[in-house]
């Protein structure tokens, strides 16, 4: 009881207090009806919590059981659909889309390279993969002196002579093709193979002179002998034996004057040094040998074939100034030494090489005539580096002459003979035309790629402008002819296509390997046999048809059926240039890797002046 200041006692009945508490609680519950379940449970406490069996508490969110079950049902259905789809994909048979088959040029390239494996002399590696070939020529060089080692290298053709002039050209041409088209070789799976073939050749060339000296005074020009042999004086042409069975004397030719041979050998080593630039020790060895050889070519002027009458019968040289241009250009690329560039841009060198005149063989590229090859090689320098003064006057002339020669390749100008079936004849109607045709095809395809790399769309023949693709089309037409698109419906590459020569003029291919040795004249039975060769010399490009597209598949008619390493080098170069995608193009930079910048970067600005 409390005292009321207004008078009388103040009493608070217990029933009134309970009624107020109840009314206030009812108001609180009414307001809580608008709160969610979580808030109610927090505010009401455990004793007053409302039943929530129709809801699901997910921790961060609360939803009705009905909605939750619906969502879970949908998720299960989606999971089942995904699982069944994956299962179907896993178990269903797959149709793999095979990559596009290799083009004919790539297929032929694989085979053309194998020919070089069949031509190897010396101790053959286990990986040579020519079943009918073994070690041979293991005494080569000993006829000169017991210490002379000329074992190795390549046999030139269907015989077993090693002619170093065309052999060196072969290595230069193969190296050139690798420098320009290494990506295409790699795409074809042949880069390691072709580099091994080049090294086999350059290792041998290093044996043909004193490669450890800075100056040399002699080189070996030939191993073996052709010409007319006799029973008492047998030689490589008189005898018909497997290389492994040779038992006759193999003389060597050593010369001290041979500008053409020395310069060509220098070109071969210089070009190979770029191919093997990642092998610094070997590349340097090649460059040092090339320097010594090129100096010899300049110091002692003269044609090598004058000193080697036997070589003159088969590989006679008509001059050496074209080798000065050719070898000098490769020396510049291999060393970056501008003295070589100064030499090849001297007006007199080009004039003596015939760079500014015509002639029946102008524009022909082969083991003897390197002029157009050198002009194309130096035009590359002008198009892609432009060295400028004082070199550009001569380089521009070479560029113009190259354009003229490319025009002469086109059938419309009728500069060269052409068979009714479409084969261009570059050797004036003489036998075995294909080795000259493939070289022209290579230069045409290569020059087209040079134009594209230099952002030049084409070139002029008089007033007529031709796109660069015109040259590629010419090259394709010639190689396609050789691979079978000709009136004979015959591939002139052994082992390529369904119809190809079966009687190649080749000793190793024509004599069976049956654990029996056939002597010098005993092998004649196989030479004269009417049966096809027991061994298929895969990839060998034979001499080719005559002017009327006729071909005689006869072992005894070497004009039609004998292959050569120089001819196959041109074939390989043309095939790789045309193979794969045109978008691949050339490797524009590698050949310039040893050349310092023509226009050095300016020095950095001086430091600001401080008073």
Coordinates of C-alpha atoms in Angstrom, one line a residue:
X1 CA 0.0 0.0 0.0
X2 CA 1.2 3.4 -0.9
X3 CA 0.2 6.8 0.5
X4 CA -1.6 9.1 -1.9
X5 CA -0.5 12.7 -1.6
X6 CA -3.9 13.8 -2.7
X7 CA -5.4 12.0 0.3
X8 CA -6.1 8.5 1.1
X9 CA -4.3 5.3 0.5
X10 CA -3.2 4.2 -3.0
X11 CA -3.8 0.5 -3.7
X12 CA -2.9 -1.4 -6.9
X13 CA -4.9 -4.5 -7.3
X14 CA -3.0 -7.6 -8.5
X15 CA -5.7 -8.3 -11.1
X16 CA -5.3 -5.0 -12.8
X17 CA -1.5 -5.5 -13.1
X18 CA -2.0 -8.9 -14.8
X19 CA -4.5 -7.5 -17.2
X20 CA -2.1 -4.8 -18.3
X21 CA 0.7 -7.4 -18.8
X22 CA -1.5 -9.6 -20.9
X23 CA -2.7 -6.7 -23.1
X24 CA 0.8 -5.6 -23.7
X25 CA 1.9 -9.1 -24.7
X26 CA -1.0 -9.3 -27.1
X27 CA 0.2 -6.1 -28.8
X28 CA 3.7 -7.5 -29.0
X29 CA 2.5 -10.7 -30.6
X30 CA 0.4 -8.8 -33.1
X31 CA 3.5 -6.8 -34.2
X32 CA 5.6 -10.0 -34.4
X33 CA 3.2 -11.5 -36.9
X34 CA 4.8 -9.3 -39.5
X35 CA 8.4 -10.5 -38.7
X36 CA 10.0 -13.5 -40.3
X37 CA 10.6 -16.8 -38.5
X38 CA 14.2 -16.1 -37.6
X39 CA 13.4 -12.7 -36.1
X40 CA 10.5 -14.2 -34.1
X41 CA 12.6 -16.9 -32.6
X42 CA 15.2 -14.4 -31.5
X43 CA 12.7 -12.0 -30.0
X44 CA 10.3 -14.5 -28.4
X45 CA 12.9 -16.7 -27.0
X46 CA 12.8 -20.5 -26.7
X47 CA 9.7 -20.6 -24.6
X48 CA 7.5 -18.6 -26.9
X49 CA 8.8 -19.8 -30.3
X50 CA 6.2 -20.4 -33.0
X51 CA 6.0 -23.7 -34.7
X52 CA 7.8 -23.6 -38.1
X53 CA 7.3 -27.1 -39.5
X54 CA 6.3 -25.7 -43.0
X55 CA 9.6 -23.8 -43.4
X56 CA 13.3 -24.9 -44.0
X57 CA 16.1 -23.0 -42.3
X58 CA 19.2 -23.0 -44.6
X59 CA 21.2 -20.8 -42.2
X60 CA 21.6 -17.8 -44.4
X61 CA 18.1 -18.0 -45.9
X62 CA 14.7 -19.5 -44.9
X63 CA 12.2 -20.8 -47.4
X64 CA 9.1 -22.9 -47.4
X65 CA 9.4 -26.7 -47.6
X66 CA 7.3 -26.7 -50.7
X67 CA 9.6 -24.3 -52.6
X68 CA 12.7 -26.1 -51.3
X69 CA 11.4 -29.5 -52.6
X70 CA 10.6 -28.0 -56.0
X71 CA 14.1 -26.5 -56.4
X72 CA 15.8 -29.8 -55.3
X73 CA 13.6 -31.7 -57.8
X74 CA 14.7 -29.4 -60.6
X75 CA 18.4 -29.7 -59.7
X76 CA 18.2 -33.5 -59.6
X77 CA 16.5 -33.5 -63.1
X78 CA 19.2 -31.2 -64.5
X79 CA 22.0 -33.4 -63.0
X80 CA 20.5 -36.5 -64.5
X81 CA 20.3 -34.8 -67.9
X82 CA 23.9 -33.7 -67.7
X83 CA 25.0 -37.1 -66.6
X84 CA 23.2 -39.0 -69.3
X85 CA 24.6 -36.5 -71.9
X86 CA 28.2 -37.1 -70.7
X87 CA 27.6 -40.8 -70.7
X88 CA 26.3 -40.8 -74.3
X89 CA 29.3 -38.7 -75.4
X90 CA 31.7 -41.0 -73.7
X91 CA 30.2 -44.2 -75.1
X92 CA 29.1 -43.1 -78.6
X93 CA 31.5 -44.0 -81.4
X94 CA 33.8 -41.1 -82.4
X95 CA 34.4 -39.9 -85.9
X96 CA 37.9 -38.4 -85.8
X97 CA 38.5 -35.8 -88.5
X98 CA 41.9 -36.8 -89.9
X99 CA 44.3 -34.0 -90.9
X100 CA 44.5 -33.3 -94.5
X101 CA 46.7 -35.7 -96.3
X102 CA 50.1 -34.4 -97.4
X103 CA 50.3 -32.8 -100.8
X104 CA 52.1 -34.5 -103.6
X105 CA 55.1 -32.2 -103.2
X106 CA 55.6 -33.3 -99.6
X107 CA 55.1 -37.0 -100.4
X108 CA 57.7 -36.7 -103.2
X109 CA 60.0 -34.8 -100.9
X110 CA 60.2 -37.7 -98.5
X111 CA 61.3 -40.0 -101.3
X112 CA 63.7 -37.6 -103.0
X113 CA 65.7 -37.2 -99.8
X114 CA 66.1 -41.0 -99.6
X115 CA 68.1 -41.0 -102.8
X116 CA 70.9 -39.3 -100.9
X117 CA 71.0 -42.2 -98.4
X118 CA 71.4 -44.6 -101.3
X119 CA 74.4 -42.5 -102.6
X120 CA 76.4 -42.4 -99.5
X121 CA 80.0 -43.7 -99.5
X122 CA 82.1 -44.7 -96.5
X123 CA 81.0 -46.3 -93.2
X124 CA 77.2 -46.0 -93.2
X125 CA 75.2 -45.1 -90.0
X126 CA 72.7 -47.6 -88.7
X127 CA 70.0 -45.2 -89.5
X128 CA 70.7 -45.1 -93.2
X129 CA 67.7 -47.3 -93.9
X130 CA 68.7 -48.5 -97.4
X131 CA 68.6 -52.3 -97.2
X132 CA 70.8 -53.0 -100.2
X133 CA 73.6 -50.6 -99.3
X134 CA 76.5 -51.2 -97.0
X135 CA 80.0 -49.8 -96.2
X136 CA 82.0 -49.0 -99.3
X137 CA 85.0 -47.0 -100.6
X138 CA 86.9 -47.6 -97.4
X139 CA 90.3 -47.1 -99.1
X140 CA 89.5 -43.9 -100.9
X141 CA 92.4 -41.6 -100.9
X142 CA 95.0 -44.2 -100.2
X143 CA 96.1 -44.3 -103.9
X144 CA 97.5 -40.8 -103.3
X145 CA 99.3 -41.6 -100.1
X146 CA 98.7 -44.0 -97.1
X147 CA 97.7 -41.1 -94.9
X148 CA 95.2 -39.5 -97.3
X149 CA 91.7 -40.1 -96.1
X150 CA 88.9 -39.4 -98.6
X151 CA 86.4 -41.9 -97.2
X152 CA 82.9 -40.7 -97.2
X153 CA 80.8 -38.3 -99.2
X154 CA 78.5 -39.2 -102.0
X155 CA 78.7 -41.1 -105.3
X156 CA 77.8 -38.8 -108.1
X157 CA 75.3 -40.8 -110.1
X158 CA 74.7 -44.4 -111.2
X159 CA 78.5 -45.0 -111.0
X160 CA 80.8 -44.8 -108.0
X161 CA 82.9 -41.7 -108.9
X162 CA 83.0 -38.8 -106.5
X163 CA 83.1 -35.6 -108.5
X164 CA 83.7 -32.7 -106.0
X165 CA 82.5 -29.9 -108.3
X166 CA 78.9 -31.0 -108.6
X167 CA 79.0 -32.5 -105.1
X168 CA 79.8 -29.1 -103.6
X169 CA 77.1 -27.5 -105.6
X170 CA 74.7 -30.1 -104.3
X171 CA 75.5 -29.2 -100.7
X172 CA 75.2 -25.5 -101.4
X173 CA 71.7 -26.0 -103.0
X174 CA 70.5 -28.2 -100.2
X175 CA 71.7 -25.7 -97.6
X176 CA 70.1 -22.8 -99.4
X177 CA 66.7 -24.7 -99.4
X178 CA 67.1 -25.3 -95.6
X179 CA 67.9 -21.7 -94.8
X180 CA 64.9 -20.5 -96.7
X181 CA 62.4 -23.2 -95.9
X182 CA 63.4 -24.8 -92.5
X183 CA 59.8 -24.4 -91.3
X184 CA 58.5 -26.4 -94.2
X185 CA 61.1 -29.1 -93.7
X186 CA 60.1 -29.3 -90.1
X187 CA 56.4 -29.5 -90.9
X188 CA 57.2 -32.4 -93.2
X189 CA 59.3 -34.1 -90.5
X190 CA 62.4 -33.9 -92.6
X191 CA 64.5 -31.1 -91.1
X192 CA 66.8 -33.4 -89.1
X193 CA 67.1 -35.7 -92.1
X194 CA 68.2 -33.1 -94.6
X195 CA 70.6 -31.5 -92.1
X196 CA 72.2 -34.9 -91.5
X197 CA 72.6 -35.3 -95.3
X198 CA 74.2 -31.9 -95.6
X199 CA 76.6 -32.6 -92.7
X200 CA 77.5 -35.9 -94.4
X201 CA 78.6 -33.9 -97.4
X202 CA 80.3 -31.1 -95.7
X203 CA 82.2 -33.4 -93.4
X204 CA 83.6 -35.0 -96.5
X205 CA 84.5 -31.7 -98.2
X206 CA 86.5 -30.7 -95.1
X207 CA 88.7 -33.8 -95.9
X208 CA 89.5 -32.6 -99.4
X209 CA 91.9 -29.9 -98.2
X210 CA 93.7 -28.8 -95.1
X211 CA 90.7 -27.4 -93.3
X212 CA 92.7 -26.5 -90.2
X213 CA 95.0 -24.1 -92.1
X214 CA 94.2 -20.4 -92.7
X215 CA 95.7 -20.8 -96.2
X216 CA 95.7 -23.8 -98.5
X217 CA 97.6 -24.6 -101.6
X218 CA 95.9 -27.7 -103.0
X219 CA 92.5 -29.4 -103.0
X220 CA 91.3 -32.8 -104.1
X221 CA 89.0 -32.6 -107.0
X222 CA 87.9 -36.2 -107.7
X223 CA 88.0 -39.8 -106.5
X224 CA 87.6 -42.6 -109.0
X225 CA 87.9 -42.4 -112.8
X226 CA 85.5 -42.5 -115.7
X227 CA 86.2 -42.6 -119.4
X228 CA 87.0 -45.7 -121.4
X229 CA 88.5 -48.4 -119.2
X230 CA 89.8 -51.7 -120.3
X231 CA 90.2 -55.2 -118.9
X232 CA 93.8 -54.3 -118.0
X233 CA 92.9 -50.9 -116.7
X234 CA 89.4 -51.1 -115.2
X235 CA 87.7 -48.1 -113.8
X236 CA 84.4 -47.0 -112.4
X237 CA 82.7 -46.8 -115.8
X238 CA 84.2 -50.0 -117.3
X239 CA 83.2 -52.1 -114.3
X240 CA 79.6 -52.8 -113.2
X241 CA 79.9 -53.6 -109.5
X242 CA 78.1 -52.9 -106.3
X243 CA 79.9 -50.1 -104.5
X244 CA 80.6 -52.6 -101.6
X245 CA 82.5 -54.9 -104.1
X246 CA 84.8 -52.4 -105.8
X247 CA 88.2 -54.0 -106.2
X248 CA 89.9 -51.8 -108.8
X249 CA 92.3 -48.9 -108.3
X250 CA 90.5 -45.6 -107.5
X251 CA 92.9 -42.8 -108.4
X252 CA 92.4 -39.3 -106.9
X253 CA 92.9 -35.9 -108.6
X254 CA 94.7 -33.2 -106.6
X255 CA 95.0 -29.7 -108.0
X256 CA 96.5 -26.4 -107.0
X257 CA 94.6 -24.2 -109.5
X258 CA 90.8 -24.4 -109.6
X259 CA 89.0 -21.1 -108.9
X260 CA 85.6 -22.5 -109.8
X261 CA 86.0 -25.6 -107.6
X262 CA 87.5 -23.8 -104.7
X263 CA 84.9 -21.0 -104.8
X264 CA 82.0 -23.6 -105.1
X265 CA 83.4 -25.5 -102.2
X266 CA 83.6 -22.2 -100.2
X267 CA 80.0 -21.5 -101.1
X268 CA 79.0 -25.0 -99.8
X269 CA 80.8 -24.6 -96.5
X270 CA 79.6 -21.0 -96.0
X271 CA 76.0 -21.9 -96.7
X272 CA 76.2 -24.9 -94.4
X273 CA 77.6 -22.7 -91.6
X274 CA 74.3 -20.8 -91.6
X275 CA 72.3 -24.1 -91.5
X276 CA 74.4 -25.2 -88.4
X277 CA 74.7 -21.8 -86.8
X278 CA 73.3 -23.2 -83.5
X279 CA 76.3 -25.5 -83.4
X280 CA 78.9 -22.8 -82.9
X281 CA 82.0 -25.0 -83.0
X282 CA 81.1 -26.7 -86.2
X283 CA 79.7 -23.6 -87.9
X284 CA 83.0 -21.8 -87.1
X285 CA 85.0 -24.7 -88.6
X286 CA 82.9 -24.5 -91.8
X287 CA 83.5 -20.7 -92.0
X288 CA 87.2 -21.0 -91.5
X289 CA 87.4 -23.6 -94.2
X290 CA 85.3 -21.5 -96.6
X291 CA 87.6 -18.5 -96.0
X292 CA 90.7 -20.5 -96.9
X293 CA 89.1 -22.0 -100.0
X294 CA 87.7 -18.7 -101.3
X295 CA 91.1 -17.1 -100.9
X296 CA 92.7 -19.9 -102.9
X297 CA 90.1 -19.4 -105.6
X298 CA 91.1 -15.7 -105.9
X299 CA 94.8 -16.3 -105.6
X300 CA 95.3 -19.0 -108.2
X301 CA 93.0 -18.3 -111.2
X302 CA 92.0 -21.0 -113.6
X303 CA 89.4 -23.6 -114.3
X304 CA 89.7 -26.9 -112.4
X305 CA 88.7 -29.1 -115.3
X306 CA 91.8 -27.9 -117.2
X307 CA 93.9 -29.7 -114.5
X308 CA 91.6 -32.8 -114.4
X309 CA 90.9 -34.0 -118.0
X310 CA 88.8 -36.9 -116.7
X311 CA 86.4 -34.4 -115.0
X312 CA 86.3 -32.4 -118.2
X313 CA 84.6 -35.3 -119.9
X314 CA 81.6 -35.2 -117.5
X315 CA 81.7 -31.9 -115.5
X316 CA 83.6 -29.4 -117.6
X317 CA 83.6 -25.9 -116.2
X318 CA 83.1 -23.0 -118.6
X319 CA 84.4 -20.3 -116.3
X320 CA 84.9 -19.2 -112.7
X321 CA 83.6 -15.6 -112.4
X322 CA 80.1 -16.8 -111.8
X323 CA 81.6 -18.8 -108.8
X324 CA 83.2 -15.6 -107.6
X325 CA 79.8 -14.0 -107.5
X326 CA 78.1 -17.1 -106.0
X327 CA 80.8 -17.9 -103.5
X328 CA 81.3 -14.3 -102.6
X329 CA 77.6 -13.8 -101.9
X330 CA 77.6 -16.8 -99.6
X331 CA 80.8 -15.7 -97.9
X332 CA 79.1 -12.3 -97.1
X333 CA 76.0 -14.0 -95.6
X334 CA 78.2 -16.4 -93.6
X335 CA 80.6 -13.8 -92.2
X336 CA 79.0 -10.3 -92.5
X337 CA 82.3 -9.1 -93.8
X338 CA 81.6 -6.2 -96.2
X339 CA 84.8 -7.0 -98.2
X340 CA 82.9 -9.8 -99.8
X341 CA 79.9 -7.5 -100.6
X342 CA 82.3 -5.0 -102.1
X343 CA 83.8 -7.8 -104.3
X344 CA 80.5 -9.1 -105.6
X345 CA 79.2 -5.6 -106.3
X346 CA 82.3 -4.7 -108.4
X347 CA 81.2 -4.1 -112.0
X348 CA 84.0 -6.1 -113.4
X349 CA 83.1 -9.3 -111.6
X350 CA 79.5 -9.2 -112.9
X351 CA 80.6 -8.3 -116.4
X352 CA 83.1 -11.2 -116.6
X353 CA 80.4 -13.5 -115.3
X354 CA 78.1 -12.4 -118.1
X355 CA 75.6 -10.7 -115.9
X356 CA 74.8 -8.0 -118.4
X357 CA 74.7 -10.0 -121.6
X358 CA 72.7 -12.8 -123.2
X359 CA 74.0 -16.0 -124.6
X360 CA 72.3 -19.4 -125.1
X361 CA 72.7 -20.4 -121.4
X362 CA 71.8 -17.1 -119.9
X363 CA 69.2 -17.8 -117.2
X364 CA 70.2 -21.5 -116.8
X365 CA 71.1 -22.6 -113.3
X366 CA 73.1 -25.7 -112.8
X367 CA 76.4 -27.1 -111.4
X368 CA 78.4 -25.1 -113.9
X369 CA 76.4 -21.9 -114.3
X370 CA 75.8 -20.1 -111.0
X371 CA 75.1 -16.6 -112.4
X372 CA 71.3 -16.5 -112.1
X373 CA 71.5 -18.2 -108.7
X374 CA 73.9 -15.5 -107.5
X375 CA 71.7 -12.7 -108.9
X376 CA 68.6 -14.1 -107.1
X377 CA 70.6 -14.5 -103.9
X378 CA 71.9 -10.9 -104.1
X379 CA 68.5 -9.5 -105.1
X380 CA 67.2 -10.9 -101.8
X381 CA 69.6 -8.6 -100.1
X382 CA 68.3 -5.6 -102.0
X383 CA 64.6 -6.5 -101.4
X384 CA 64.8 -7.4 -97.8
X385 CA 67.7 -5.3 -96.4
X386 CA 68.5 -2.6 -98.9
X387 CA 72.2 -1.9 -98.1
X388 CA 72.1 1.3 -100.2
X389 CA 75.1 3.2 -101.4
X390 CA 77.7 2.2 -102.7
X391 CA 76.3 -1.2 -103.4
X392 CA 72.9 -0.5 -104.8
X393 CA 73.8 0.4 -108.3
X394 CA 75.1 -3.1 -109.0
X395 CA 72.4 -4.8 -106.9
X396 CA 69.8 -2.9 -108.8
X397 CA 71.3 -4.3 -112.0
X398 CA 71.1 -7.8 -110.6
X399 CA 67.5 -7.2 -109.6
X400 CA 66.6 -6.1 -113.1
X401 CA 68.4 -9.0 -114.7
X402 CA 66.6 -11.4 -112.3
X403 CA 63.3 -10.0 -113.4
X404 CA 64.3 -10.5 -117.1
X405 CA 65.2 -14.1 -116.4
X406 CA 62.0 -14.7 -114.6
X407 CA 60.2 -13.3 -117.6
X408 CA 62.1 -15.8 -119.8
X409 CA 60.8 -18.7 -117.8
X410 CA 57.2 -17.9 -118.8
X411 CA 56.1 -20.0 -121.8
X412 CA 54.6 -16.9 -123.5
X413 CA 58.0 -15.4 -124.2
X414 CA 59.4 -18.6 -125.9
X415 CA 62.9 -18.0 -124.6
X416 CA 63.5 -21.6 -123.9
X417 CA 62.3 -24.8 -125.8
X418 CA 59.2 -26.5 -124.6
X419 CA 58.0 -30.0 -125.3
X420 CA 54.4 -30.5 -126.6
X421 CA 53.5 -31.8 -123.1
X422 CA 54.7 -28.6 -121.4
X423 CA 58.2 -29.4 -120.1
X424 CA 60.5 -26.4 -120.4
X425 CA 63.9 -27.4 -121.7
X426 CA 66.8 -25.3 -120.4
X427 CA 69.8 -27.2 -121.7
X428 CA 69.3 -26.4 -125.4
X429 CA 67.8 -29.8 -126.3
X430 CA 70.6 -31.9 -124.9
X431 CA 69.9 -35.1 -123.0
X432 CA 68.8 -35.3 -119.3
X433 CA 66.9 -32.1 -119.2
X434 CA 65.2 -32.5 -115.8
X435 CA 68.0 -31.4 -113.6
X436 CA 67.9 -28.0 -115.3
X437 CA 64.1 -27.8 -115.1
X438 CA 63.9 -28.4 -111.4
X439 CA 66.5 -25.7 -110.7
X440 CA 64.5 -23.2 -112.7
X441 CA 61.3 -24.3 -110.8
X442 CA 63.1 -23.7 -107.5
X443 CA 64.4 -20.3 -108.4
X444 CA 60.9 -19.2 -109.7
X445 CA 59.1 -20.4 -106.5
X446 CA 61.8 -18.8 -104.3
X447 CA 61.8 -15.5 -106.1
X448 CA 58.0 -15.4 -105.8
X449 CA 58.5 -15.8 -102.0
X450 CA 61.1 -13.1 -102.0
X451 CA 58.7 -10.7 -103.7
X452 CA 56.0 -11.5 -101.2
X453 CA 58.4 -11.1 -98.2
X454 CA 59.4 -7.7 -99.6
X455 CA 55.8 -6.6 -100.0
X456 CA 56.2 -6.5 -103.7
X457 CA 53.1 -7.8 -105.5
X458 CA 54.9 -8.8 -108.7
X459 CA 57.2 -7.7 -111.5
X460 CA 57.1 -6.3 -115.0
X461 CA 58.0 -8.0 -118.3
X462 CA 58.1 -5.0 -120.6
X463 CA 54.7 -3.3 -120.2
X464 CA 53.0 -6.3 -118.7
X465 CA 52.7 -6.7 -115.0
X466 CA 52.7 -10.2 -113.5
X467 CA 51.8 -11.2 -110.0
X468 CA 54.3 -13.2 -108.0
X469 CA 51.9 -16.2 -108.0
X470 CA 52.6 -16.5 -111.8
X471 CA 56.0 -17.8 -110.9
X472 CA 54.7 -20.3 -108.5
X473 CA 52.3 -21.5 -111.1
X474 CA 55.2 -22.0 -113.6
X475 CA 57.1 -23.9 -110.9
X476 CA 54.1 -26.1 -110.2
X477 CA 53.6 -26.9 -113.9
X478 CA 57.1 -28.2 -114.2
X479 CA 57.2 -30.3 -111.0
X480 CA 53.7 -31.7 -111.8
X481 CA 55.1 -32.8 -115.2
X482 CA 58.0 -34.6 -113.5
X483 CA 55.6 -36.2 -111.0
X484 CA 53.4 -37.7 -113.6
X485 CA 51.3 -35.1 -115.4
X486 CA 52.9 -35.7 -118.8
X487 CA 52.0 -37.5 -122.1
X488 CA 53.8 -40.7 -120.8
X489 CA 51.6 -40.6 -117.6
X490 CA 54.8 -41.5 -115.9
X491 CA 56.5 -40.2 -112.8
X492 CA 60.2 -39.5 -113.4
X493 CA 60.9 -40.0 -109.7
X494 CA 61.6 -43.6 -108.9
X495 CA 59.1 -45.0 -106.4
X496 CA 56.6 -42.1 -106.7
X497 CA 53.2 -42.9 -108.1
X498 CA 52.1 -46.1 -109.8
X499 CA 54.2 -45.8 -113.0
X500 CA 57.9 -44.9 -112.8
X501 CA 61.2 -46.0 -114.3
X502 CA 62.1 -49.6 -113.4
X503 CA 65.5 -49.7 -115.2
X504 CA 67.4 -46.9 -113.6
X505 CA 71.0 -46.7 -114.8
X506 CA 72.5 -47.4 -111.4
X507 CA 74.9 -50.1 -110.3
X508 CA 73.7 -50.6 -106.7
X509 CA 70.0 -50.7 -107.7
X510 CA 70.6 -53.2 -110.6
X511 CA 72.6 -55.9 -108.8
X512 CA 70.9 -58.0 -106.2
X513 CA 72.3 -58.2 -102.7
X514 CA 72.3 -62.0 -102.4
X515 CA 75.5 -62.7 -100.4
X516 CA 77.3 -63.2 -103.7
X517 CA 80.0 -61.0 -105.1
X518 CA 80.0 -60.0 -108.7
X519 CA 83.3 -58.8 -110.1
X520 CA 84.1 -56.1 -112.6
X521 CA 82.8 -57.8 -115.7
X522 CA 80.5 -60.3 -113.9
X523 CA 78.2 -57.4 -113.2
X524 CA 77.6 -56.8 -116.9
X525 CA 74.9 -59.5 -116.8
X526 CA 72.9 -57.3 -114.5
X527 CA 73.6 -54.2 -116.5
X528 CA 72.3 -55.9 -119.7
X529 CA 69.5 -57.8 -118.0
X530 CA 65.9 -57.4 -119.3
X531 CA 64.5 -57.7 -115.8
X532 CA 63.7 -54.6 -113.8
X533 CA 66.1 -53.5 -111.1
X534 CA 65.9 -55.8 -108.1
X535 CA 66.4 -52.8 -105.8
X536 CA 64.2 -49.8 -106.0
X537 CA 66.3 -46.7 -105.7
X538 CA 63.5 -44.7 -104.1
X539 CA 63.5 -40.9 -104.8
X540 CA 65.9 -40.9 -107.7
X541 CA 65.0 -38.4 -110.4
X542 CA 66.1 -39.9 -113.8
X543 CA 67.5 -37.9 -116.7
X544 CA 64.0 -37.4 -118.3
X545 CA 62.3 -37.5 -121.7
X546 CA 63.3 -36.1 -125.0
X547 CA 62.0 -33.0 -126.8
X548 CA 58.9 -34.9 -127.9
X549 CA 58.0 -36.2 -124.4
X550 CA 59.2 -39.7 -125.3
X551 CA 61.1 -41.7 -122.7
X552 CA 63.0 -45.0 -122.9
X553 CA 63.1 -46.9 -119.7
X554 CA 66.4 -48.6 -120.5
X555 CA 69.2 -49.3 -118.1
X556 CA 71.8 -49.0 -120.8
X557 CA 70.6 -45.6 -122.0
X558 CA 71.9 -43.4 -119.3
X559 CA 70.7 -40.2 -121.0
X560 CA 67.2 -41.2 -120.0
X561 CA 67.5 -43.2 -116.8
X562 CA 70.6 -42.1 -114.9
X563 CA 70.0 -40.0 -111.7
X564 CA 72.5 -37.6 -110.2
X565 CA 72.9 -36.0 -106.8
X566 CA 73.0 -32.5 -108.3
X567 CA 69.7 -33.1 -110.1
X568 CA 68.1 -34.5 -107.0
X569 CA 69.2 -31.5 -105.0
X570 CA 67.3 -29.2 -107.3
X571 CA 64.3 -31.5 -107.1
X572 CA 64.4 -31.4 -103.3
X573 CA 64.7 -27.6 -103.3
X574 CA 61.8 -27.2 -105.7
X575 CA 59.6 -29.7 -103.8
X576 CA 60.1 -28.1 -100.4
X577 CA 59.5 -24.6 -101.9
X578 CA 56.1 -25.7 -103.2
X579 CA 55.1 -28.0 -100.3
X580 CA 52.6 -27.2 -97.6
X581 CA 50.9 -23.8 -97.4
X582 CA 52.0 -20.8 -99.4
X583 CA 51.4 -18.7 -96.3
X584 CA 54.5 -20.3 -94.7
X585 CA 56.9 -18.5 -97.1
X586 CA 60.6 -18.1 -96.5
X587 CA 62.6 -17.5 -93.3
X588 CA 63.4 -13.9 -94.0
X589 CA 65.8 -13.3 -91.2
X590 CA 68.1 -16.3 -90.7
X591 CA 70.3 -15.7 -93.7
X592 CA 71.1 -12.3 -92.4
X593 CA 72.0 -13.5 -88.9
X594 CA 75.7 -12.8 -89.3
X595 CA 75.3 -9.4 -91.0
X596 CA 75.6 -6.4 -88.6
X597 CA 72.9 -3.7 -89.0
X598 CA 73.5 -1.6 -92.1
X599 CA 72.4 1.5 -90.2
X600 CA 73.6 1.3 -86.6
X601 CA 71.4 2.8 -83.9
X602 CA 72.4 6.5 -83.1
X603 CA 74.3 7.0 -79.9
X604 CA 72.2 8.0 -76.8
X605 CA 71.8 11.7 -76.2
X606 CA 74.4 13.4 -74.1
X607 CA 73.6 14.0 -70.4
X608 CA 72.0 17.4 -69.7
X609 CA 74.5 20.2 -69.1
X610 CA 75.0 21.1 -65.4
X611 CA 76.6 24.5 -64.7

